[in-house]
């Protein structure tokens, strides 16, 4: 695989009054798995589609190596592998016919039978697309994205709607793509997925990148060492009053106490519980995760 | 080029496997033709009164009674003549008493010549039948045999022959409009087309494949209806292939373009289908598919004559009934009208249609 860096330079996309993507800049290195992490509506899909050439940016450029993709869209289409969010195909064609159709549209390509085996579609190869389950359809979409032996693969929410087993299988395929020297760019709103797969993560919200880096870098940069979880019964004001707690966030029915002095916070909490004869229900301590990074950066939870 | 062929093949597969869609494409026209083949043939019999006194040749009377060409009633002379005079019966046939052997039987036919068409039909039918029966009775095998095929829908044409060209035009319209409005638009909305935009396929190539696919489907269903009507239902029409195909293609092109315009202007498929109905319904009933445009009020005719479906129906019916040849000026006018529609709608479609 040739080594080409993908550079997104100050790209902007507006829909009427709404700015979906705002001056977004990114660098994706050849051979890495790069994840765009953010909630729905953050501008991940729009960003991806501007790179893929499906949408024209209002401002900015996308470079692949030394090629400006706006100047050579056909070049990118030959070499990019694309899986769209909610990919649909002709529902009355079979899996094999669909793959053969896509296969015949490219110059450089992988053999259809190999792809069928690789994505575990052998049993379903003569089944019509309309009869496939969500997971099978996702595998077909992935196979169609690989049919041209792409240098970069773009996967938009590849694990949306998959059960845990199917997600594990997908992750294995993505790791293998990287092992073959392909660059993988994916969007997700699953923290675990970004943490498990990505060499580097960009956190996206409101059409801009809040920060990017490896998962460890992001955690070290934005959150202290630990998070303490508690049931909300304790009360936010009580938690905020503890001297060692830096910040209190609320996530679903839990209070998240962010601290860099875990032992001190624990002692303070236990003392408070003793004094007031109240239980500390749901008490948990853990290391900070990407989720906490996201909370720190945006002030809200990723799943909201 | 290769992409166009591959895409066309995939689109054809998709359409041919849609059993329900195919059924409705063919079912309605075929059933309609069948219904009218039963209705349409009955009135073409010639109603005849046979006036035969006692001792008249029974063989002759029976021959006429058995004939599928005539509806025969035996009447007394005075009544028969009065009925013919009033136009209730097409003619009265007088059969004389049995003459001496080896002398010809002189039949007399009285007909009403107020209506030239009926008169011609009656005389023609009786003369032809007499000649045929004469030969048969004489016991000699016929020397000559004539197969009669109608050129014009004047006297022997049935309603079926009249309807067939109209149905072909109607099918071209419906298949094209609903093909874009219900087929392509659905693929557009579901994101099938969008996925192809991420491949090296150019929009022009996809468009070409779409058009070729709809034209193939349109021509094939026209051929099926045409074949069924002529072989099974015995519709008698002329088929100057080149000219008929030209009309069908121009018409389909126009209606595909109108489909693209409607689909391009409306926000969703749900909004497209009612709009298509709004366009196709008036043409279906006013453009001469089921009855001649000339039977409409004059003012309506003035407008309706410029509808694309009217041009199509006129051209196809003219060609297939033999009213005009592909070289006739009238055909040229229809062709020109259709071509103008195609260019105008094509230009608008190119501006209005969006691939997503």
Short mmCIF file of C-alpha atoms in Angstrom, two decimals, chain A residues 5-182:
data_model
loop_
_atom_site.label_atom_id
_atom_site.label_comp_id
_atom_site.label_asym_id
_atom_site.label_seq_id
_atom_site.Cartn_x
_atom_site.Cartn_y
_atom_site.Cartn_z
CA UNK A 5 -1.59 11.08 4.36
CA UNK A 6 -5.16 12.37 4.25
CA UNK A 7 -5.37 16.00 5.21
CA UNK A 8 -8.65 17.79 5.79
CA UNK A 9 -8.05 21.54 5.82
CA UNK A 10 -10.50 23.97 7.40
CA UNK A 11 -13.52 22.30 5.82
CA UNK A 12 -16.94 23.90 6.30
CA UNK A 13 -20.41 22.72 5.31
CA UNK A 14 -23.54 24.78 5.86
CA UNK A 15 -27.18 23.82 5.40
CA UNK A 16 -29.06 27.09 5.37
CA UNK A 17 -28.56 28.68 8.76
CA UNK A 18 -27.08 25.51 10.24
CA UNK A 19 -23.33 25.00 10.08
CA UNK A 20 -22.94 21.21 10.14
CA UNK A 21 -19.16 21.25 9.88
CA UNK A 22 -17.20 24.31 10.91
CA UNK A 23 -13.58 24.90 9.84
CA UNK A 24 -12.69 21.30 10.60
CA UNK A 25 -9.05 20.30 10.24
CA UNK A 26 -7.74 16.74 10.49
CA UNK A 27 -4.71 14.72 9.56
CA UNK A 28 -5.07 10.97 9.10
CA UNK A 29 -1.84 9.04 8.67
CA UNK A 30 -1.44 6.19 6.28
CA UNK A 31 -2.03 2.80 7.86
CA UNK A 32 -3.73 3.94 11.04
CA UNK A 33 -7.23 3.31 12.31
CA UNK A 34 -8.74 6.71 12.98
CA UNK A 35 -12.02 7.21 14.79
CA UNK A 36 -14.29 10.23 14.74
CA UNK A 37 -16.09 10.05 18.05
CA UNK A 38 -19.12 12.13 18.82
CA UNK A 39 -22.85 12.11 19.45
CA UNK A 40 -25.45 11.95 16.68
CA UNK A 41 -25.60 15.21 14.77
CA UNK A 42 -22.03 16.18 15.65
CA UNK A 43 -21.06 16.42 11.97
CA UNK A 44 -19.17 13.12 11.70
CA UNK A 45 -21.11 11.81 8.71
CA UNK A 46 -20.98 15.13 6.87
CA UNK A 47 -17.21 15.27 7.40
CA UNK A 48 -16.79 11.74 6.10
CA UNK A 49 -19.00 12.41 3.07
CA UNK A 50 -17.02 15.51 2.16
CA UNK A 51 -13.82 13.44 2.22
CA UNK A 52 -15.50 10.72 0.12
CA UNK A 53 -16.61 13.30 -2.44
CA UNK A 54 -20.33 12.75 -1.82
CA UNK A 55 -20.74 16.33 -0.60
CA UNK A 56 -19.01 19.47 -1.75
CA UNK A 57 -17.52 21.49 1.10
CA UNK A 58 -18.51 25.15 1.11
CA UNK A 59 -14.99 25.99 2.20
CA UNK A 60 -11.74 24.13 2.66
CA UNK A 61 -9.90 21.35 0.92
CA UNK A 62 -9.17 17.68 1.26
CA UNK A 63 -5.72 16.44 0.26
CA UNK A 64 -4.74 12.84 -0.24
CA UNK A 65 -0.98 12.71 -0.53
CA UNK A 66 -0.31 15.62 -2.87
CA UNK A 67 -3.64 15.34 -4.70
CA UNK A 68 -6.42 17.86 -4.11
CA UNK A 69 -9.48 15.58 -4.17
CA UNK A 70 -11.75 18.34 -5.46
CA UNK A 71 -9.59 18.39 -8.60
CA UNK A 72 -9.48 14.61 -9.06
CA UNK A 73 -12.70 13.11 -7.73
CA UNK A 74 -12.49 10.09 -10.05
CA UNK A 75 -9.10 9.14 -8.61
CA UNK A 76 -10.49 9.02 -5.09
CA UNK A 77 -13.54 7.01 -6.15
CA UNK A 78 -11.34 4.33 -7.68
CA UNK A 79 -9.18 3.96 -4.58
CA UNK A 80 -11.53 4.68 -1.67
CA UNK A 81 -13.61 1.99 -0.01
CA UNK A 82 -16.87 3.43 1.27
CA UNK A 83 -19.49 2.07 3.60
CA UNK A 84 -22.31 4.53 4.12
CA UNK A 85 -24.53 4.77 7.14
CA UNK A 86 -27.65 2.73 6.24
CA UNK A 87 -26.25 1.34 3.00
CA UNK A 88 -29.07 0.01 0.84
CA UNK A 89 -28.71 -2.12 -2.27
CA UNK A 90 -31.15 -3.46 -4.86
CA UNK A 91 -33.20 -5.75 -2.64
CA UNK A 92 -34.06 -8.30 -5.32
CA UNK A 93 -30.46 -8.99 -6.34
CA UNK A 94 -28.53 -11.69 -4.51
CA UNK A 95 -25.51 -11.04 -2.33
CA UNK A 96 -23.23 -12.41 -4.99
CA UNK A 97 -24.85 -10.43 -7.82
CA UNK A 98 -24.54 -7.25 -5.77
CA UNK A 99 -20.85 -7.85 -5.14
CA UNK A 100 -20.26 -8.71 -8.80
CA UNK A 101 -22.01 -5.49 -9.81
CA UNK A 102 -19.73 -3.37 -7.62
CA UNK A 103 -16.72 -5.47 -8.63
CA UNK A 104 -17.26 -4.66 -12.30
CA UNK A 105 -17.26 -0.90 -11.66
CA UNK A 106 -13.59 -0.73 -10.60
CA UNK A 107 -10.23 -1.13 -12.28
CA UNK A 108 -8.31 -2.62 -9.36
CA UNK A 109 -10.24 -5.22 -7.40
CA UNK A 110 -10.37 -8.21 -5.08
CA UNK A 111 -11.97 -11.50 -6.14
CA UNK A 112 -15.66 -11.77 -5.22
CA UNK A 113 -15.50 -15.38 -3.93
CA UNK A 114 -12.65 -14.43 -1.55
CA UNK A 115 -14.62 -11.49 -0.21
CA UNK A 116 -17.66 -13.70 0.33
CA UNK A 117 -15.60 -16.12 2.42
CA UNK A 118 -13.78 -13.36 4.24
CA UNK A 119 -16.98 -11.66 5.39
CA UNK A 120 -18.69 -14.94 6.22
CA UNK A 121 -21.36 -14.55 3.55
CA UNK A 122 -20.88 -17.94 1.86
CA UNK A 123 -24.15 -19.36 3.15
CA UNK A 124 -26.04 -16.28 2.09
CA UNK A 125 -24.37 -15.63 -1.26
CA UNK A 126 -27.43 -16.69 -3.27
CA UNK A 127 -29.93 -15.06 -0.91
CA UNK A 128 -31.61 -11.85 -1.98
CA UNK A 129 -30.41 -8.71 -0.27
CA UNK A 130 -33.95 -7.98 0.92
CA UNK A 131 -33.96 -11.17 3.00
CA UNK A 132 -30.74 -10.42 4.92
CA UNK A 133 -30.59 -9.64 8.62
CA UNK A 134 -29.10 -6.36 9.82
CA UNK A 135 -25.74 -7.98 10.56
CA UNK A 136 -25.59 -9.75 7.19
CA UNK A 137 -26.49 -6.55 5.39
CA UNK A 138 -23.71 -4.76 7.24
CA UNK A 139 -21.23 -7.43 6.15
CA UNK A 140 -22.38 -7.08 2.56
CA UNK A 141 -21.91 -3.32 2.79
CA UNK A 142 -18.42 -3.90 4.12
CA UNK A 143 -17.67 -6.40 1.34
CA UNK A 144 -18.81 -3.81 -1.24
CA UNK A 145 -16.47 -1.30 0.39
CA UNK A 146 -13.52 -3.68 -0.02
CA UNK A 147 -14.23 -4.86 -3.55
CA UNK A 148 -11.80 -2.36 -5.10
CA UNK A 149 -8.88 -3.32 -2.84
CA UNK A 150 -8.99 0.19 -1.34
CA UNK A 151 -6.10 2.08 0.20
CA UNK A 152 -8.44 3.85 2.61
CA UNK A 153 -11.67 2.41 3.97
CA UNK A 154 -14.34 4.76 5.34
CA UNK A 155 -16.84 3.16 7.68
CA UNK A 156 -19.75 5.29 8.87
CA UNK A 157 -21.17 3.87 12.12
CA UNK A 158 -20.20 0.33 11.11
CA UNK A 159 -21.41 -1.29 14.32
CA UNK A 160 -24.73 0.53 14.62
CA UNK A 161 -27.47 -1.99 15.37
CA UNK A 162 -25.13 -4.99 15.66
CA UNK A 163 -25.32 -7.48 18.51
CA UNK A 164 -22.18 -7.91 20.66
CA UNK A 165 -21.02 -11.01 18.78
CA UNK A 166 -21.40 -9.34 15.39
CA UNK A 167 -19.56 -6.31 16.73
CA UNK A 168 -16.63 -8.48 17.82
CA UNK A 169 -16.50 -10.01 14.33
CA UNK A 170 -16.56 -6.56 12.75
CA UNK A 171 -13.70 -5.43 14.96
CA UNK A 172 -11.68 -8.46 13.87
CA UNK A 173 -12.23 -7.55 10.23
CA UNK A 174 -11.19 -3.94 10.87
CA UNK A 175 -8.02 -5.06 12.63
CA UNK A 176 -7.22 -7.29 9.71
CA UNK A 177 -7.72 -4.41 7.27
CA UNK A 178 -5.14 -2.46 9.23
CA UNK A 179 -2.80 -5.44 9.26
CA UNK A 180 -3.00 -5.47 5.45
CA UNK A 181 -1.71 -1.91 5.45
CA UNK A 182 -5.02 -0.16 4.74
#
